[in-house]
Amino acid sequence: MAATIPIHDPTAPPLPGAKTEVKTTTCYMCACRCGIRVHLRDGGNGPEVRYIEGNPEHPLNQGVMCAKGASGIMKQYSPARLTQPLRRKPGTERGAGEYEPISWEETFQILTERLAKLRATDPKQFALFTGRDQMQALTGLFARQFGTPNYAAHGGFCSVNMAAGMIYTIGGSFWEFGGPDLDRARLFVMIGTAEDHHSNPMKTALSKFKRAGGRFVAINPVRTGYSAIADEWIPIRPGTDGALLMALIRELIALGLYDRDFVARYTNAGQLVNQDEASDDFGMMMRNPVGDVINPLRHHNFWWWDRLQGRPVADHADGADPALFGSFQMPDGTPVKPAFQLLEERVRECTPEWAEGITGIPADTIRRLAHEMGVTARDHTIELPIAWTDWWGREHKSVKGNPVAFHAMRGLAAHSNGFQTVRALAILMSLLGTIDRPGGFRHKAPYPRAVPPNARPPKGPASVKPNTPLDAPPLGWVETPADLCVDDAGEPVRIDKGFSWEYPFSAHGLMHNVITNAWRGDPYPIDTLLLFMANMAWNSTMNTSEVRQMLVDKKDDGSYRIPFIVVCDAFQSETTAFADLILPDTTYLERHDAMSMLDRPISEFDGPCDSVRVPVLPPLGQCKPFQEVLVELASRLKLPAFTTPEGGRKFKDYPDFIVRYETAPGSGIGFLTGWRGEDGSQSMRGAPNPRQWELYAANNCVHHHVMPPEHRYMRNWNRGYLQWAQQVGLRRDLDPITIHIYSEFMQRFRLAAQGKGDGRQPPDRLRDRVATYFDPLPFWYAPLEVQASDTQAFPLAAVTQRPMAMYHSWDSQNAWLRQIHAHNYLFVNPRTAAAAGIADDDWIWVESAWGKVRCQCRFSEAVEPGTVWTWNAIGKAKGAWSLDDKANESERGFLLNHLIKEELPAQGGTTVSNADPITGQAGWYDVRVRIRRAGDDEPRQTWPQFDSKPALPGTRRQRWRAWFAGRAEGQTR
Ligand code: SF4
């Protein structure tokens, strides 16, 4: 055996004559999208990745790299990589894992023929659901052009409550669309966030913040991730954050520690609300018939009660000061109250003692926290010498700010009470006067947007026509019942029941119900389900075992209940085994990508910023980027946006599409904002530039449009910014974006449920549900699953967290990252374990009302005693991801998903999604469990176990792949 070459010598010189080079692109080992430099070396079989480092010239990460990003090499050279299109072998059963390679041409013929028939008959028979793909502007366009409403990405099972709750309140949201200004904050409160999403920039900002003396408070049932460096950890029971926030709001109002000037001028707190219970407009804002509507598409003619003159005046009338408290009568006799008065009445009983009983946080801690927030905001105001003019023409010599910042994510969102909880958080932030101000929350382009943004979903069955694009994007923002996607009986049009009366504000759809609904044929059966980058037969689904059965279940006639399943992924995941057709995707290092302003860009506080990926390596085998697949399919299907007027193909490929596509002919707005115009001299808007990719590649793959200082703050009401935003197409309208302390959009739905108005009404079975949860003011209620649970029998909350070193299932198969976590434990507070007679490292059973898992217990003091938790997505099914059948991931790793049901029992023997009744957000963190010691005679192995699947053709199960640059594949070690 030749053993002359060391296993790994990073300092070894290249092979004689080997070329080395460094290329810049954008990381995709998590959704953060840092700039990277990929070091390549000619390895005899073409370029190989030698090393990946952070790009110091990139605005997002400024050179910072994390463990995941550096391990991208092992994703590239994973033995689980798919390398060729595969078809389930004729005559074999779905799920058996028997496949044969086919050509791309044959693949496209199969798809084109099938999809063309569906499009010509009933386009909604085709459903396209994607995971965390970062290309929703393209996938959504494809679905719309195809004419199917059955499209969504991962948001509904991720954090749509965070997006929707914030956007329906302040016109912006955390992470991609906004975040904490830690450069100027003094107090930072992180609630419901582990190591998540905004990864490297958050770590960098926290480091600077703490070095500058800022105080960091973490509120979370578990102390992991960022919380590990918090100055104070406040443990909280899962699903109770709303109660804490309501109590904090109460305290701020009771102590007068809210920013009255900000609240009065920039929120709807002073607007008068109709209090005539007999009126059809009860609970709606009073409209001033002679007031300035400002925007004919969204009227702004509200009333204030001017406390100086003691009478109603047009809101924002010169010299007026709105009363925030009181009860008044309009000249026509209508009783009214300012919205703020209603908020105060709502929170009056939400005392710290009340919240203590729900959250487990001592009342004194809640009081102290509220006081600290209020006093820090009041006594440490920031003033920047930046002149700006507000929407109503008032000139300001400076920008002011209150240095209390927040960050929150899925811990708040992934509960069936999450929308109202997030509304409460946004209102708390608003009361402290911290919205788009220094030291508080700051927006990132394309936000702020209207409350709610202007895109509306299709309105009903008439929107779905053969061979015709939808008349609206498949996903959007609902403002009134007229915007719902329901039929004349008020029943859903979408397969996931999104935008129906069950989940009216489901802005991201309900991916976690697609398979169950399609299997049951409720509201109708579908023909073809195309899943992209979503591990729906494993960690991306609730009720994993039963969902896997649904994927193989047949009708009486022997045909599959879901007739045709197409899976596009880069790896042999657990889901590929259930596909009829497998499309091999590339890795992020092998393709073009656009992190677009039309989608989810990487904007900075000081201006819009978008970025791209460019291929630094050729695709492995026959891998093809999913973007190319969509452009090819759209061209073959002759979808109008991809077809010339003469019927020819409009775009050569995906890069050509990105450069030449415009939102409307001649709009000058496309996927990328940089180097537009024929000569590349324009930013944000301009004619297509054929050299755009080249210019991005030459500029670190990023374009940053830095705005002048006077446009960087108070953007909801900043006239200069709003005018510019409209000019460059970030906004349709030119009107102020008022903060909705009180949501009359919610009230409209409640009125409809109460039988008022002449618009659409919910089906009778849903009236109480809509009337209860569509409250115009936030309130706390126990999550729906908790309401339906026997909490005596199942006393513990169970949640998952994302490990800092991994992101979804992509990384828990990564050879380097597996050195950090190859299996997971259930972390249990020692007191809780002791009460159950469980010792550290014992094998235990964890049971919910829906299922059970066997796993190993690990003691942890960093979890509140009523909660148990584990890392997500580490457990794997045997044989998936090219891991050995005895791999720790399947022998000792487990999924909590087996304990979580995708549906809950509903009225009359029906079911309803285990989701927020407003947005359809999956209630991942609502499950209740109990634990017991496993018998000494039981196997020391997690349960359930699944049969191994054969390695897919073209993957390299259990084989070492050459990945040391400079050495040919297969070379002897
Ligand atoms: S934070 Fe995410 S995007 Fe940034 S380097 Fe790490 S894995 Fe890559």
Short mmCIF file of N, CA, C and O in Angstrom, two decimals, residues 557-615:
data_model
loop_
_atom_site.label_atom_id
_atom_site.label_comp_id
_atom_site.label_asym_id
_atom_site.label_seq_id
_atom_site.Cartn_x
_atom_site.Cartn_y
_atom_site.Cartn_z
N ASP A 557 -57.86 1.25 -6.18
CA ASP A 557 -57.51 0.78 -7.52
C ASP A 557 -56.00 0.53 -7.69
O ASP A 557 -55.52 0.24 -8.79
N GLY A 558 -55.27 0.68 -6.60
CA GLY A 558 -53.83 0.38 -6.66
C GLY A 558 -52.97 1.56 -7.05
O GLY A 558 -51.74 1.45 -7.06
N SER A 559 -53.58 2.68 -7.37
CA SER A 559 -52.77 3.86 -7.73
C SER A 559 -52.44 4.66 -6.47
O SER A 559 -53.16 4.58 -5.47
N TYR A 560 -51.35 5.38 -6.55
CA TYR A 560 -50.94 6.17 -5.38
C TYR A 560 -51.90 7.34 -5.15
O TYR A 560 -52.36 7.97 -6.10
N ARG A 561 -52.14 7.61 -3.87
CA ARG A 561 -53.04 8.72 -3.53
C ARG A 561 -52.46 10.06 -3.99
O ARG A 561 -53.20 10.97 -4.34
N ILE A 562 -51.15 10.17 -3.90
CA ILE A 562 -50.50 11.34 -4.53
C ILE A 562 -49.80 10.76 -5.76
O ILE A 562 -48.75 10.12 -5.66
N PRO A 563 -50.39 10.96 -6.95
CA PRO A 563 -49.95 10.16 -8.10
C PRO A 563 -48.50 10.34 -8.52
O PRO A 563 -47.86 9.37 -8.92
N PHE A 564 -47.96 11.55 -8.45
CA PHE A 564 -46.62 11.75 -8.99
C PHE A 564 -45.86 12.71 -8.10
O PHE A 564 -46.32 13.84 -7.88
N ILE A 565 -44.74 12.25 -7.60
CA ILE A 565 -43.93 13.08 -6.70
C ILE A 565 -42.56 13.30 -7.34
O ILE A 565 -41.88 12.34 -7.72
N VAL A 566 -42.20 14.55 -7.45
CA VAL A 566 -40.89 14.92 -8.01
C VAL A 566 -40.10 15.58 -6.89
O VAL A 566 -40.63 16.46 -6.20
N VAL A 567 -38.87 15.15 -6.69
CA VAL A 567 -38.03 15.74 -5.65
C VAL A 567 -36.77 16.27 -6.30
O VAL A 567 -36.08 15.54 -7.04
N CYS A 568 -36.48 17.52 -6.04
CA CYS A 568 -35.21 18.10 -6.49
C CYS A 568 -34.37 18.39 -5.26
O CYS A 568 -34.81 19.12 -4.37
N ASP A 569 -33.21 17.82 -5.21
CA ASP A 569 -32.32 18.03 -4.06
C ASP A 569 -30.89 17.77 -4.52
O ASP A 569 -30.68 17.13 -5.56
N ALA A 570 -29.95 18.23 -3.73
CA ALA A 570 -28.55 17.96 -4.06
C ALA A 570 -28.08 16.63 -3.47
O ALA A 570 -27.01 16.14 -3.83
N PHE A 571 -28.86 16.08 -2.53
CA PHE A 571 -28.39 14.91 -1.78
C PHE A 571 -29.44 13.80 -1.74
O PHE A 571 -30.64 14.06 -1.91
N GLN A 572 -28.98 12.61 -1.42
CA GLN A 572 -29.92 11.53 -1.13
C GLN A 572 -30.41 11.73 0.30
O GLN A 572 -29.81 11.30 1.27
N SER A 573 -31.54 12.42 0.40
CA SER A 573 -32.13 12.70 1.71
C SER A 573 -33.10 11.58 2.05
O SER A 573 -33.23 10.60 1.30
N GLU A 574 -33.83 11.73 3.14
CA GLU A 574 -34.88 10.75 3.46
C GLU A 574 -36.03 10.87 2.46
O GLU A 574 -36.78 9.92 2.24
N THR A 575 -36.19 12.04 1.84
CA THR A 575 -37.35 12.27 0.98
C THR A 575 -37.16 11.72 -0.43
O THR A 575 -38.12 11.33 -1.09
N THR A 576 -35.91 11.65 -0.88
CA THR A 576 -35.71 11.18 -2.26
C THR A 576 -36.27 9.77 -2.46
O THR A 576 -36.71 9.43 -3.56
N ALA A 577 -36.30 8.97 -1.40
CA ALA A 577 -36.78 7.59 -1.53
C ALA A 577 -38.26 7.53 -1.91
O ALA A 577 -38.75 6.48 -2.31
N PHE A 578 -38.97 8.64 -1.78
CA PHE A 578 -40.41 8.64 -2.06
C PHE A 578 -40.73 9.31 -3.40
O PHE A 578 -41.89 9.54 -3.72
N ALA A 579 -39.68 9.65 -4.15
CA ALA A 579 -39.91 10.36 -5.40
C ALA A 579 -40.14 9.38 -6.55
O ALA A 579 -39.60 8.27 -6.55
N ASP A 580 -40.93 9.83 -7.51
CA ASP A 580 -41.04 9.09 -8.76
C ASP A 580 -39.97 9.57 -9.73
O ASP A 580 -39.57 8.84 -10.65
N LEU A 581 -39.56 10.81 -9.52
CA LEU A 581 -38.53 11.40 -10.37
C LEU A 581 -37.63 12.24 -9.46
O LEU A 581 -38.14 13.01 -8.64
N ILE A 582 -36.32 12.04 -9.60
CA ILE A 582 -35.38 12.80 -8.77
C ILE A 582 -34.53 13.69 -9.67
O ILE A 582 -33.93 13.22 -10.64
N LEU A 583 -34.50 14.97 -9.33
CA LEU A 583 -33.72 15.92 -10.11
C LEU A 583 -32.49 16.32 -9.30
O LEU A 583 -32.64 16.87 -8.20
N PRO A 584 -31.29 16.05 -9.78
CA PRO A 584 -30.08 16.36 -8.99
C PRO A 584 -29.73 17.84 -9.07
O PRO A 584 -29.39 18.35 -10.14
N ASP A 585 -29.82 18.50 -7.96
CA ASP A 585 -29.49 19.93 -7.88
C ASP A 585 -27.97 20.09 -7.70
O ASP A 585 -27.29 19.14 -7.30
N THR A 586 -27.48 21.28 -7.95
CA THR A 586 -26.06 21.56 -7.68
C THR A 586 -25.90 22.02 -6.24
O THR A 586 -26.88 22.29 -5.54
N THR A 587 -24.66 22.17 -5.81
CA THR A 587 -24.41 22.88 -4.56
C THR A 587 -24.34 24.37 -4.87
O THR A 587 -24.32 24.79 -6.04
N TYR A 588 -24.22 25.13 -3.79
CA TYR A 588 -24.13 26.59 -3.94
C TYR A 588 -22.83 27.02 -4.61
O TYR A 588 -22.72 28.16 -5.06
N LEU A 589 -21.84 26.14 -4.64
CA LEU A 589 -20.56 26.52 -5.26
C LEU A 589 -20.56 26.29 -6.77
O LEU A 589 -19.60 26.61 -7.44
N GLU A 590 -21.63 25.70 -7.26
CA GLU A 590 -21.66 25.30 -8.67
C GLU A 590 -22.69 26.08 -9.48
O GLU A 590 -23.00 25.67 -10.59
N ARG A 591 -23.25 27.15 -8.92
CA ARG A 591 -24.34 27.77 -9.66
C ARG A 591 -24.43 29.28 -9.48
O ARG A 591 -23.82 29.86 -8.60
N HIS A 592 -25.24 29.85 -10.36
CA HIS A 592 -25.63 31.25 -10.22
C HIS A 592 -26.83 31.32 -9.29
O HIS A 592 -27.69 30.45 -9.32
N ASP A 593 -26.92 32.38 -8.52
CA ASP A 593 -28.04 32.63 -7.63
C ASP A 593 -28.17 34.13 -7.47
O ASP A 593 -27.16 34.84 -7.53
N ALA A 594 -29.38 34.58 -7.22
CA ALA A 594 -29.57 36.01 -6.97
C ALA A 594 -30.33 36.21 -5.67
O ALA A 594 -31.45 35.72 -5.53
N MET A 595 -29.72 36.87 -4.70
CA MET A 595 -30.41 37.23 -3.45
C MET A 595 -31.01 38.61 -3.70
O MET A 595 -30.41 39.65 -3.43
N SER A 596 -32.22 38.56 -4.22
CA SER A 596 -32.78 39.69 -4.95
C SER A 596 -33.63 40.62 -4.08
O SER A 596 -34.26 40.19 -3.11
N MET A 597 -33.69 41.89 -4.50
CA MET A 597 -34.56 42.87 -3.84
C MET A 597 -36.03 42.48 -4.05
O MET A 597 -36.91 42.95 -3.34
N LEU A 598 -36.31 41.61 -5.04
CA LEU A 598 -37.68 41.15 -5.25
C LEU A 598 -38.03 40.04 -4.27
O LEU A 598 -39.14 39.52 -4.28
N ASP A 599 -37.07 39.65 -3.48
CA ASP A 599 -37.25 38.47 -2.64
C ASP A 599 -36.75 38.78 -1.24
O ASP A 599 -37.36 39.55 -0.51
N ARG A 600 -35.62 38.20 -0.89
CA ARG A 600 -35.05 38.39 0.45
C ARG A 600 -33.59 38.77 0.31
O ARG A 600 -32.71 37.92 0.40
N PRO A 601 -33.32 40.04 0.09
CA PRO A 601 -31.93 40.45 -0.14
C PRO A 601 -31.15 40.52 1.17
O PRO A 601 -31.69 40.19 2.23
N ILE A 602 -29.91 40.99 1.12
CA ILE A 602 -29.07 41.05 2.33
C ILE A 602 -28.89 42.50 2.76
O ILE A 602 -27.82 42.87 3.23
N SER A 603 -29.92 43.30 2.61
CA SER A 603 -29.77 44.74 2.80
C SER A 603 -29.18 45.11 4.16
O SER A 603 -29.31 44.39 5.14
N GLU A 604 -28.57 46.28 4.17
CA GLU A 604 -28.00 46.85 5.38
C GLU A 604 -28.91 47.98 5.84
O GLU A 604 -29.75 48.48 5.09
N PHE A 605 -28.71 48.43 7.09
CA PHE A 605 -29.53 49.54 7.60
C PHE A 605 -29.37 50.78 6.72
O PHE A 605 -30.30 51.56 6.57
N ASP A 606 -28.17 50.99 6.18
CA ASP A 606 -27.93 52.25 5.47
C ASP A 606 -28.25 52.17 3.98
O ASP A 606 -27.98 53.10 3.24
N GLY A 607 -28.83 51.08 3.53
CA GLY A 607 -29.25 51.07 2.13
C GLY A 607 -29.43 49.68 1.57
O GLY A 607 -28.94 48.70 2.12
N PRO A 608 -30.16 49.61 0.44
CA PRO A 608 -30.41 48.32 -0.20
C PRO A 608 -29.11 47.64 -0.60
O PRO A 608 -28.16 48.28 -1.03
N CYS A 609 -29.11 46.34 -0.45
CA CYS A 609 -27.92 45.56 -0.75
C CYS A 609 -28.41 44.21 -1.28
O CYS A 609 -29.24 43.56 -0.64
N ASP A 610 -27.94 43.83 -2.46
CA ASP A 610 -28.27 42.49 -2.94
C ASP A 610 -26.99 41.79 -3.33
O ASP A 610 -25.92 42.40 -3.40
N SER A 611 -27.08 40.50 -3.55
CA SER A 611 -25.86 39.75 -3.80
C SER A 611 -26.15 38.57 -4.71
O SER A 611 -27.31 38.26 -4.97
N VAL A 612 -25.09 37.96 -5.16
CA VAL A 612 -25.24 36.83 -6.09
C VAL A 612 -24.29 35.71 -5.69
O VAL A 612 -23.37 35.91 -4.90
N ARG A 613 -24.56 34.56 -6.25
CA ARG A 613 -23.57 33.49 -6.27
C ARG A 613 -23.15 33.30 -7.72
O ARG A 613 -23.99 33.41 -8.62
N VAL A 614 -21.90 33.02 -7.90
CA VAL A 614 -21.43 32.65 -9.23
C VAL A 614 -20.73 31.30 -9.09
O VAL A 614 -20.16 31.01 -8.04
N PRO A 615 -20.78 30.49 -10.13
CA PRO A 615 -20.16 29.17 -9.99
C PRO A 615 -18.65 29.29 -9.83
O PRO A 615 -18.01 30.01 -10.59
#
